[in-house]
Coordinates of C-alpha atoms and ligand atoms in Angstrom, one line a residue:
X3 CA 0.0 0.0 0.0
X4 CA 1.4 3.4 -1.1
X5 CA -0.1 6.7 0.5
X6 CA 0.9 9.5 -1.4
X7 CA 0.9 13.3 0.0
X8 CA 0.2 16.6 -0.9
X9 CA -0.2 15.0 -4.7
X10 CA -3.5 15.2 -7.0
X11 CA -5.0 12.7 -9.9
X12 CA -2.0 13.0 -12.3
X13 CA 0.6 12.8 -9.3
X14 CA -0.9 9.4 -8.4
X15 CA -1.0 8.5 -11.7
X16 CA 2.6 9.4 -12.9
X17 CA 3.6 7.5 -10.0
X18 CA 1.9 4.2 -10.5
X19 CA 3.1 4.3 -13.8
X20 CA 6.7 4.1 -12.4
X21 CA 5.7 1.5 -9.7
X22 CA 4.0 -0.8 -12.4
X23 CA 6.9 -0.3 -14.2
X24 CA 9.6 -0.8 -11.4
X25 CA 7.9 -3.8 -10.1
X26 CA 7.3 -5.7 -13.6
X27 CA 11.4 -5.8 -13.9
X28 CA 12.5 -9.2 -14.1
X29 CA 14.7 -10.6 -11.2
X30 CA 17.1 -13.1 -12.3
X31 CA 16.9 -15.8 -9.7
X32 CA 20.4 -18.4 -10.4
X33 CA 19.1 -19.8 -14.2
X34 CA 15.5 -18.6 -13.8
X35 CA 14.1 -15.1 -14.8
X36 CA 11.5 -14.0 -13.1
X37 CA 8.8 -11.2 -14.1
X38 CA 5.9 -10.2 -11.7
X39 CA 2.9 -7.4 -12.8
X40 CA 0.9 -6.0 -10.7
X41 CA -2.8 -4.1 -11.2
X42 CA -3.1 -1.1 -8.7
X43 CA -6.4 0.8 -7.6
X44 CA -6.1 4.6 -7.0
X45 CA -8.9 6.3 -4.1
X46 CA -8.3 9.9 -3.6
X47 CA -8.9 11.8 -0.3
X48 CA -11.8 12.8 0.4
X49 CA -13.6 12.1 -2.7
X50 CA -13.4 8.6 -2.4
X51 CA -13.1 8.2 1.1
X52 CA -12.9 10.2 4.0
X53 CA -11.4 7.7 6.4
X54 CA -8.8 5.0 6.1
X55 CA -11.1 2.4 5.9
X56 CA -12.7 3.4 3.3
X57 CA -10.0 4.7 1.1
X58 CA -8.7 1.1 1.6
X59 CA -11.8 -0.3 0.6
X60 CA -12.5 1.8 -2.6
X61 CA -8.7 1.4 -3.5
X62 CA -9.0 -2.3 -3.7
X63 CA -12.4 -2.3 -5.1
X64 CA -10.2 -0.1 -7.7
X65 CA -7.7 -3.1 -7.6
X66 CA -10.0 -5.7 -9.1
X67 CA -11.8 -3.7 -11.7
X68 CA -7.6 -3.2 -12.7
X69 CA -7.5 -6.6 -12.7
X70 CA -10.6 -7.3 -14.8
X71 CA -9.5 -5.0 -17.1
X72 CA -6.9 -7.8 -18.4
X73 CA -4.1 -6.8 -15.2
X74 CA -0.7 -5.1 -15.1
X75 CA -2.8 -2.0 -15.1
X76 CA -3.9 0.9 -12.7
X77 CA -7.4 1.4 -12.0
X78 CA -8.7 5.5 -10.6
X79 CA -11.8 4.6 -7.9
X80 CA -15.2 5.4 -9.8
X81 CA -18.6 5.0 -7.6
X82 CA -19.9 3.2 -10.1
X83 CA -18.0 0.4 -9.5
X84 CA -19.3 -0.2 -6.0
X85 CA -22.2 -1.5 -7.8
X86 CA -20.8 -4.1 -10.6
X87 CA -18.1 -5.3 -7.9
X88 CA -20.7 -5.8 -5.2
X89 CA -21.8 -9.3 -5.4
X90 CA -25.4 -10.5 -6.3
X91 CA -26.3 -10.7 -3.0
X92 CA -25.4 -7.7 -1.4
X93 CA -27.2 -5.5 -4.1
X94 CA -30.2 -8.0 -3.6
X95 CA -30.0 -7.6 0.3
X96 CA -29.6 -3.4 -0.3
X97 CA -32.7 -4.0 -2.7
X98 CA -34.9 -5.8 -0.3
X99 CA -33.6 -2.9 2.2
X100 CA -34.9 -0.2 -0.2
X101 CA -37.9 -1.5 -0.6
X102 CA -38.6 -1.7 2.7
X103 CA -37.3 2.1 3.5
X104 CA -39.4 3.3 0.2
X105 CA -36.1 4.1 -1.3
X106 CA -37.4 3.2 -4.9
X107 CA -39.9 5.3 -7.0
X108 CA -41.8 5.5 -10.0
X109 CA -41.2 8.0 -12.6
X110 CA -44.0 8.7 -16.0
X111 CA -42.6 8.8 -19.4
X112 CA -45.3 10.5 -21.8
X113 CA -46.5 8.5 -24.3
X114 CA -47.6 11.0 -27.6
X115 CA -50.2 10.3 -30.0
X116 CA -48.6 11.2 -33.4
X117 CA -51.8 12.1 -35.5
X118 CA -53.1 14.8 -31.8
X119 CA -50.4 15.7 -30.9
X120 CA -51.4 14.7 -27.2
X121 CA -50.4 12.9 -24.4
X122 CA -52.4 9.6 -24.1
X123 CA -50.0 7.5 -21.7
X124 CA -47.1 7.2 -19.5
X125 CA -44.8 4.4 -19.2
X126 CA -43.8 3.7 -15.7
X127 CA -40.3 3.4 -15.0
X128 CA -38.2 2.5 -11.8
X129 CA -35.7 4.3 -10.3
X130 CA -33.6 3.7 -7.0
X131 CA -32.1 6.6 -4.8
X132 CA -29.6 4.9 -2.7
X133 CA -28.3 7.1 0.0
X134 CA -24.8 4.5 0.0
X135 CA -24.4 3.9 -3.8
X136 CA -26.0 6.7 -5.3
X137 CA -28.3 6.7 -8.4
X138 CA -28.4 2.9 -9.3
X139 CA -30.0 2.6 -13.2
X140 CA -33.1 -0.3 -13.5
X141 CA -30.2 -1.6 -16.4
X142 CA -27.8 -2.5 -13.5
X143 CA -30.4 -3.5 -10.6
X144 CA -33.4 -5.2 -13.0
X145 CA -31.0 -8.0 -14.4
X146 CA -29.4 -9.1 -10.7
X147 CA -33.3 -8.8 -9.2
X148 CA -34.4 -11.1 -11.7
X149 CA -31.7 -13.4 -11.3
X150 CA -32.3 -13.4 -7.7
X151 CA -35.9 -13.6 -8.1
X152 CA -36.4 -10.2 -6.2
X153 CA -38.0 -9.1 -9.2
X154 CA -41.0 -10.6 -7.5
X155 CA -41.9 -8.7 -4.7
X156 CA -40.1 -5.5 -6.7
X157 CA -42.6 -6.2 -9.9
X158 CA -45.7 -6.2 -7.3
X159 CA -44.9 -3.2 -6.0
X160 CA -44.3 -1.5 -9.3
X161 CA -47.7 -2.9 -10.2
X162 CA -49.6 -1.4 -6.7
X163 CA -48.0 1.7 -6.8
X164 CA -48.5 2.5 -10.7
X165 CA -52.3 1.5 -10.6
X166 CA -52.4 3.7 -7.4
X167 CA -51.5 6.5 -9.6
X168 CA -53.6 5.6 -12.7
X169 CA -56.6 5.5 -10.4
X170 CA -55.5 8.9 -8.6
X171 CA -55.6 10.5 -12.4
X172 CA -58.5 8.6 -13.0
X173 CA -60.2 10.2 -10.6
X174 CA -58.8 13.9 -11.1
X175 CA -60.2 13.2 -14.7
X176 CA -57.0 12.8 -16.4
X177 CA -57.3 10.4 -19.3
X178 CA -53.5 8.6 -19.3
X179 CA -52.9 4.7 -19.8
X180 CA -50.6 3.7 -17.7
X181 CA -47.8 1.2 -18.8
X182 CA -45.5 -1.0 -16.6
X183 CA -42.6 -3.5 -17.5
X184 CA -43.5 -6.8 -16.7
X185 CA -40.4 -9.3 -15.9
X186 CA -40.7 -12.8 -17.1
X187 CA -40.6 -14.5 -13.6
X188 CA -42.9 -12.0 -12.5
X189 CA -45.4 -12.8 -15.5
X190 CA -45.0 -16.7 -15.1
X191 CA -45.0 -16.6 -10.8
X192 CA -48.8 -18.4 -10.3
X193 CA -50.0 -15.8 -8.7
X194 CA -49.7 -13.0 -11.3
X195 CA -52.9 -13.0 -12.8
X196 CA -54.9 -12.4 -9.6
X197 CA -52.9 -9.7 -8.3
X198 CA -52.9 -7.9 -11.1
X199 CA -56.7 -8.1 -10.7
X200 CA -56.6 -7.4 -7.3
X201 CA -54.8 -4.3 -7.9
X202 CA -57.5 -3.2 -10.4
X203 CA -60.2 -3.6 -7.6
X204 CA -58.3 -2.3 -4.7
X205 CA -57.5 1.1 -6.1
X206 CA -61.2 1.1 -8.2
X207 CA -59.3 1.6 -11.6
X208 CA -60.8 0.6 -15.1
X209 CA -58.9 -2.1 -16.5
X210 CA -58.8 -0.2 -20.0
X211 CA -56.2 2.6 -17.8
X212 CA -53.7 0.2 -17.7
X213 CA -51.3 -2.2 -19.9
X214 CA -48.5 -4.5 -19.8
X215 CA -45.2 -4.4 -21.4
X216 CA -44.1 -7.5 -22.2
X217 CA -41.1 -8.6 -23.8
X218 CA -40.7 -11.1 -26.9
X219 CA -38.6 -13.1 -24.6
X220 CA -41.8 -13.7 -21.9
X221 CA -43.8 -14.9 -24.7
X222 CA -41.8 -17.7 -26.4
X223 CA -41.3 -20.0 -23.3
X224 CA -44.5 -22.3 -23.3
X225 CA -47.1 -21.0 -25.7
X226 CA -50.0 -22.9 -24.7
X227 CA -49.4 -22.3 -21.1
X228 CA -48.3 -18.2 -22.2
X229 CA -51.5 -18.1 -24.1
X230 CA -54.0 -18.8 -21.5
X231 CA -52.2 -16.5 -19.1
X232 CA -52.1 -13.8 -22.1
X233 CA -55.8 -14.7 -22.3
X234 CA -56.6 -14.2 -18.4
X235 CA -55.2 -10.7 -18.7
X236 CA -56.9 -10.0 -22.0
X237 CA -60.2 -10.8 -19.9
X238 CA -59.4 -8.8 -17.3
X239 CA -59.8 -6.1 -20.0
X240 CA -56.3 -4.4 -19.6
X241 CA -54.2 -4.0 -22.8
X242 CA -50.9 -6.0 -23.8
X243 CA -47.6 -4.8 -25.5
X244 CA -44.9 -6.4 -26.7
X245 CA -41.6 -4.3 -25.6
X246 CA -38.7 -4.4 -27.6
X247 CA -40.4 -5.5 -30.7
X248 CA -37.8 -6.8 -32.6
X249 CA -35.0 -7.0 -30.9
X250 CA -36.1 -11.2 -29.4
X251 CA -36.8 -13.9 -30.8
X252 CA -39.9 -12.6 -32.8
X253 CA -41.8 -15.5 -33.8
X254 CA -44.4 -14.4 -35.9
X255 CA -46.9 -17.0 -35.0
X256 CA -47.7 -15.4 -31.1
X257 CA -48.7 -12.1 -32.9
X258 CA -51.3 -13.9 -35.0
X259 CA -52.7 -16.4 -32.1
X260 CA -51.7 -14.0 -28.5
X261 CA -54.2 -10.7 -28.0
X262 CA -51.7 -8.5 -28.0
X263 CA -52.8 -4.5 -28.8
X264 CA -50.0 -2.7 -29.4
X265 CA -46.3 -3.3 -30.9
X266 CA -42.9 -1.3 -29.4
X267 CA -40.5 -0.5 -32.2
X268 CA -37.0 -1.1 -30.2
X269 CA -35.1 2.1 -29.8
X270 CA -32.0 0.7 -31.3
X271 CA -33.9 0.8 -34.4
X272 CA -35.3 4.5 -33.9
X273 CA -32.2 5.4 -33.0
X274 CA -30.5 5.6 -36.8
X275 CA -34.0 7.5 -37.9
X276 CA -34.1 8.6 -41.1
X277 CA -30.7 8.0 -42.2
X278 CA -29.8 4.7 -41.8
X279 CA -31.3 2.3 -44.7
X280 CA -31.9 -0.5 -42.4
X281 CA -33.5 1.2 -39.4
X282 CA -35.5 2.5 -42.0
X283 CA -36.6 -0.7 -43.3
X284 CA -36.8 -2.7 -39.8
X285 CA -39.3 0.6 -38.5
X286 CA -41.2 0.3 -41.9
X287 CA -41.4 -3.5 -41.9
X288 CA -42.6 -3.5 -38.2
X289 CA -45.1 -0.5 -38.6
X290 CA -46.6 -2.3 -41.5
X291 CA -46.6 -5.1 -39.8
X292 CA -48.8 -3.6 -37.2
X293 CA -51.0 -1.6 -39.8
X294 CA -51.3 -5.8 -41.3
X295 CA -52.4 -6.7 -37.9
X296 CA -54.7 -4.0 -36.8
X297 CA -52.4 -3.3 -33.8
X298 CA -51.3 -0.2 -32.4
X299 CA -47.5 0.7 -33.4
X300 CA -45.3 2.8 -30.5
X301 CA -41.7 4.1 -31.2
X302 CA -39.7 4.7 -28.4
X303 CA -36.5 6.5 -28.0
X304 CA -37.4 9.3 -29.9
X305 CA -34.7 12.1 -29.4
X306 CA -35.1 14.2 -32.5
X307 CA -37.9 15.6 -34.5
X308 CA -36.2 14.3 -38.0
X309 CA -37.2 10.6 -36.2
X310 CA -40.7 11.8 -35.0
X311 CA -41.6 13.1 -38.7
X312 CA -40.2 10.2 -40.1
X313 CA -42.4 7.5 -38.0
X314 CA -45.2 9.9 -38.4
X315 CA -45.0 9.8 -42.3
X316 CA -44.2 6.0 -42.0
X317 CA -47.6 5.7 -40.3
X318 CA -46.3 5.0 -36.7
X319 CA -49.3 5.8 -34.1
X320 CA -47.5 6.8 -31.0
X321 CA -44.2 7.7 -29.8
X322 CA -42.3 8.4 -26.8
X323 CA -38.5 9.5 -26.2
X324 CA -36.6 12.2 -25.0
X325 CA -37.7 14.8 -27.7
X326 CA -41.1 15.0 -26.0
X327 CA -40.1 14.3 -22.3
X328 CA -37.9 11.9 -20.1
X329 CA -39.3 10.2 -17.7
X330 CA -41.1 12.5 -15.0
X331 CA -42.5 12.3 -11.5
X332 CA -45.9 12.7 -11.5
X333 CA -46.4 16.3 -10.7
X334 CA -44.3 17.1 -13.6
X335 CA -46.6 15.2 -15.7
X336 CA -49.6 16.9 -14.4
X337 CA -48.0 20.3 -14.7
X338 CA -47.4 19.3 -18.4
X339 CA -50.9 17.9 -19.0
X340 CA -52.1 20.9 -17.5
X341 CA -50.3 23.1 -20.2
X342 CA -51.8 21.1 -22.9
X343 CA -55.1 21.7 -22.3
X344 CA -54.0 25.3 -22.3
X345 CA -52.4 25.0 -25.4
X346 CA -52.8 22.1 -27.2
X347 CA -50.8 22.9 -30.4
X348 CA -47.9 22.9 -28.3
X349 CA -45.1 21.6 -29.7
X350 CA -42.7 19.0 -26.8
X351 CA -42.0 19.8 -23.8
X352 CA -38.6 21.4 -22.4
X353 CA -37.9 18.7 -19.8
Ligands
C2E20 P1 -37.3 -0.2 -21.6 O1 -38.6 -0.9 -21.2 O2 -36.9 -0.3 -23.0 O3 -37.5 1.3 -21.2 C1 -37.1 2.4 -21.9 C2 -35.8 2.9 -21.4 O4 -35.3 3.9 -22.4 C3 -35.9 3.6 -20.1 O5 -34.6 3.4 -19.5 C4 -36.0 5.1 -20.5 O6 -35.6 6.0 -19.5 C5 -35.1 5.1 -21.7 N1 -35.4 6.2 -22.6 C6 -36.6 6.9 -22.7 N2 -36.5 7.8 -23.7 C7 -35.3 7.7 -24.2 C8 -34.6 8.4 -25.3 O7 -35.1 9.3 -26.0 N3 -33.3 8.0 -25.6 C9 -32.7 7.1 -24.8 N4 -31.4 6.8 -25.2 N5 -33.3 6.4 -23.8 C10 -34.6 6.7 -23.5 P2 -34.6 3.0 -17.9 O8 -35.6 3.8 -17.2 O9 -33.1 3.1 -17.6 O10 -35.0 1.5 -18.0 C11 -34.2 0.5 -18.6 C12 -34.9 -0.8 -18.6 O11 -35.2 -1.3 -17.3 C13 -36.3 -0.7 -19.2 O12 -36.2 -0.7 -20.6 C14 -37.0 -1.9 -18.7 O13 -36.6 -3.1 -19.4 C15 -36.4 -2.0 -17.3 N6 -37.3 -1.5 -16.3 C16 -37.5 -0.2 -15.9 N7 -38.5 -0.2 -15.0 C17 -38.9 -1.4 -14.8 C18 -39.9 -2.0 -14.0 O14 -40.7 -1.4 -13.2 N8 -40.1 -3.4 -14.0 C19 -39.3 -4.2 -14.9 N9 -39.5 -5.5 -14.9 N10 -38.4 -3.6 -15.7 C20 -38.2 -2.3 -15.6
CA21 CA1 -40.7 -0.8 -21.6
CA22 CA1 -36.5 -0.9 -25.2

């Protein structure tokens, strides 16, 4: 361990360069030559640490993202890292933890009609404040909840606390569909079906205010068994979506036999809008596809008004990205609701 004094980023750095160096020297040992490398993690007082502990701790946490990074390499402490070195179950025992302190929260992405102009939905999107590791993205915490099977009890709360909030504008005569991802462990857990419906009930909201995002992945497992559940919900008279349209498996056959409303072109497609020949074609093909089938087409990832024209002269129905508006908390969405009715040939928002 080295601690360095009165010296800044670039100090530390010009130095490990010299230890890495120093130390990689090969020591002749009788006929044998010997090389050692080393990997070396950098924390800086007080940014990363304010104590020895936990200047030690980032420093090595620095140490094995080094290492990772192929060794005989240096490594400057980011925050970030806390989260991908943490293991599986420490992030799932700090997720359990912020669920129970109300640490996560739900945030509204508009969802745009393309021929009004208006805002007709809101997709519901996670987000975790964590006062130890900061802003954690759904990217980083959805795939080890999942794994963990986590996503349960954190996909039931999404579901209560988003049809709390459609039912809330329901009552204050807000007309907005509100969306919310549905994991495949969740969608296949037994008791799915009747806690979505319970939800509906408890909070008094029409079934027609809210829809499910599923992803092509949830629908390929077992298709009879996928198909009655797809059914159930259908019955329950909420609407279905298929996320990410495009980017899975896409068998054809589900969107013939499932009752699916609504298709979600995949931003990664939107995303080279109008430019690029084969975005073009995949957002074509897919929107024509939906036009085919009767079903509602949705682009998302929308950050320019060059890709909103072109999926509105494509024929695309709806959009949603961050030309119009990121994801919001609900007051912000009210506040821009509010200004529509005001307005309503106002062009997007300026969030
Ligand atoms: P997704 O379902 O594809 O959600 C859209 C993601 O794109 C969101 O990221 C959103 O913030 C982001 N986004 C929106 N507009 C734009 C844009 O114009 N440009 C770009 N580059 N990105 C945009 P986010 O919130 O980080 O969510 C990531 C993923 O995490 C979601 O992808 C979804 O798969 C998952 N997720 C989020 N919330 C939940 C949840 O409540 N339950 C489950 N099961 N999964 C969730
Ligand atoms: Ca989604
Ligand atoms: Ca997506």
């Amino acid at each position: 361990m080295l601690l360095l004094h009165d010296t800044d980023a670039p100090g530390a750095e010009a130095m490990v360069k010299r230890v890495l160096q120093r130390v990689c020297e090969p020591v002749v040992l009788g006929d044998l030559t010997l090389t050692i490398t080393s990997s070396i993690g950098i924390a800086i007082y007080p940014l990363d640490g304010e104590n020895r502990d936990e200047l030690i701790k980032n420093a090595d946490t620095a140490m094995y993202q080094a290492k990772e990074r192929g060794r005989f390499n240096y490594q400057f402490y980011q925050r970030q890292m806390n989260i991908d070195s943490l293991s599986h179950i420490k992030l799932d025992s700090a997720m359990r933890a912020a669920l129970a302190q109300g640490d996560f929260l739900l945030r509204y992405q508009p969802q745009i009609d393309l021929e009004s102009g208006r805002i007709i939905g809101a997709e519901a999107l996670l987000r975790w404040h964590s006062k130890e590791l900061g802003d954690i993205s759904p990217g980083q915490f959805i795939p080890v909840a999942e794994e963990t099977g986590f996503i349960i009890a954190l996909g039931q709360w999404v579901l209560t606390e988003a049809v709390a909030q459609a039912a809330r504008w329901q009552a204050a005569g807000i007309g907005l569909v509100v969306a919310i991802n549905v994991s495949a462990l969740q969608f296949q857990s037994s008791s799915f079906i009747d806690s979505v419906a319970a939800a509906l009930s408890q909070a008094g909201l029409e079934p027609c205010r809210l829809e499910l995002e599923l992803t092509e992945s949830i629908l390929i497992h077992d298709i009879n068994e996928t198909l009655a559940r797809l059914q159930a919900l259908a019955q329950l008279g909420i609407s279905l979506s298929i996320d990410d349209f495009g980017t899975g498996y896409s068998s054809l056959t589900y969107l013939k036999r499932f009752p699916v409303q609504k298709l979600k072109i995949d931003r990664s497609f939107v995303n080279g809008l109008p430019d690029d020949e084969s975005d073009l074609a995949i957002a074509r093909a897919i929107i024509q596809l939906g036009l085919a089938l009767r079903l509602r087409v949705i682009a998302e990832g929308v950050e320019t008004e060059r890709q909103k024209d072109c999926l509105q002269d494509l024929g695309c129905h709806e959009y949603q990205g961050y030309f119009f508006a990121a994801a919001l908390d609900s007051q912000d969405l009210e506040a821009m609701l509010g200004e529509e009715n005001q307005n309503p040939q106002s062009g997007p928002g300026k969030v």
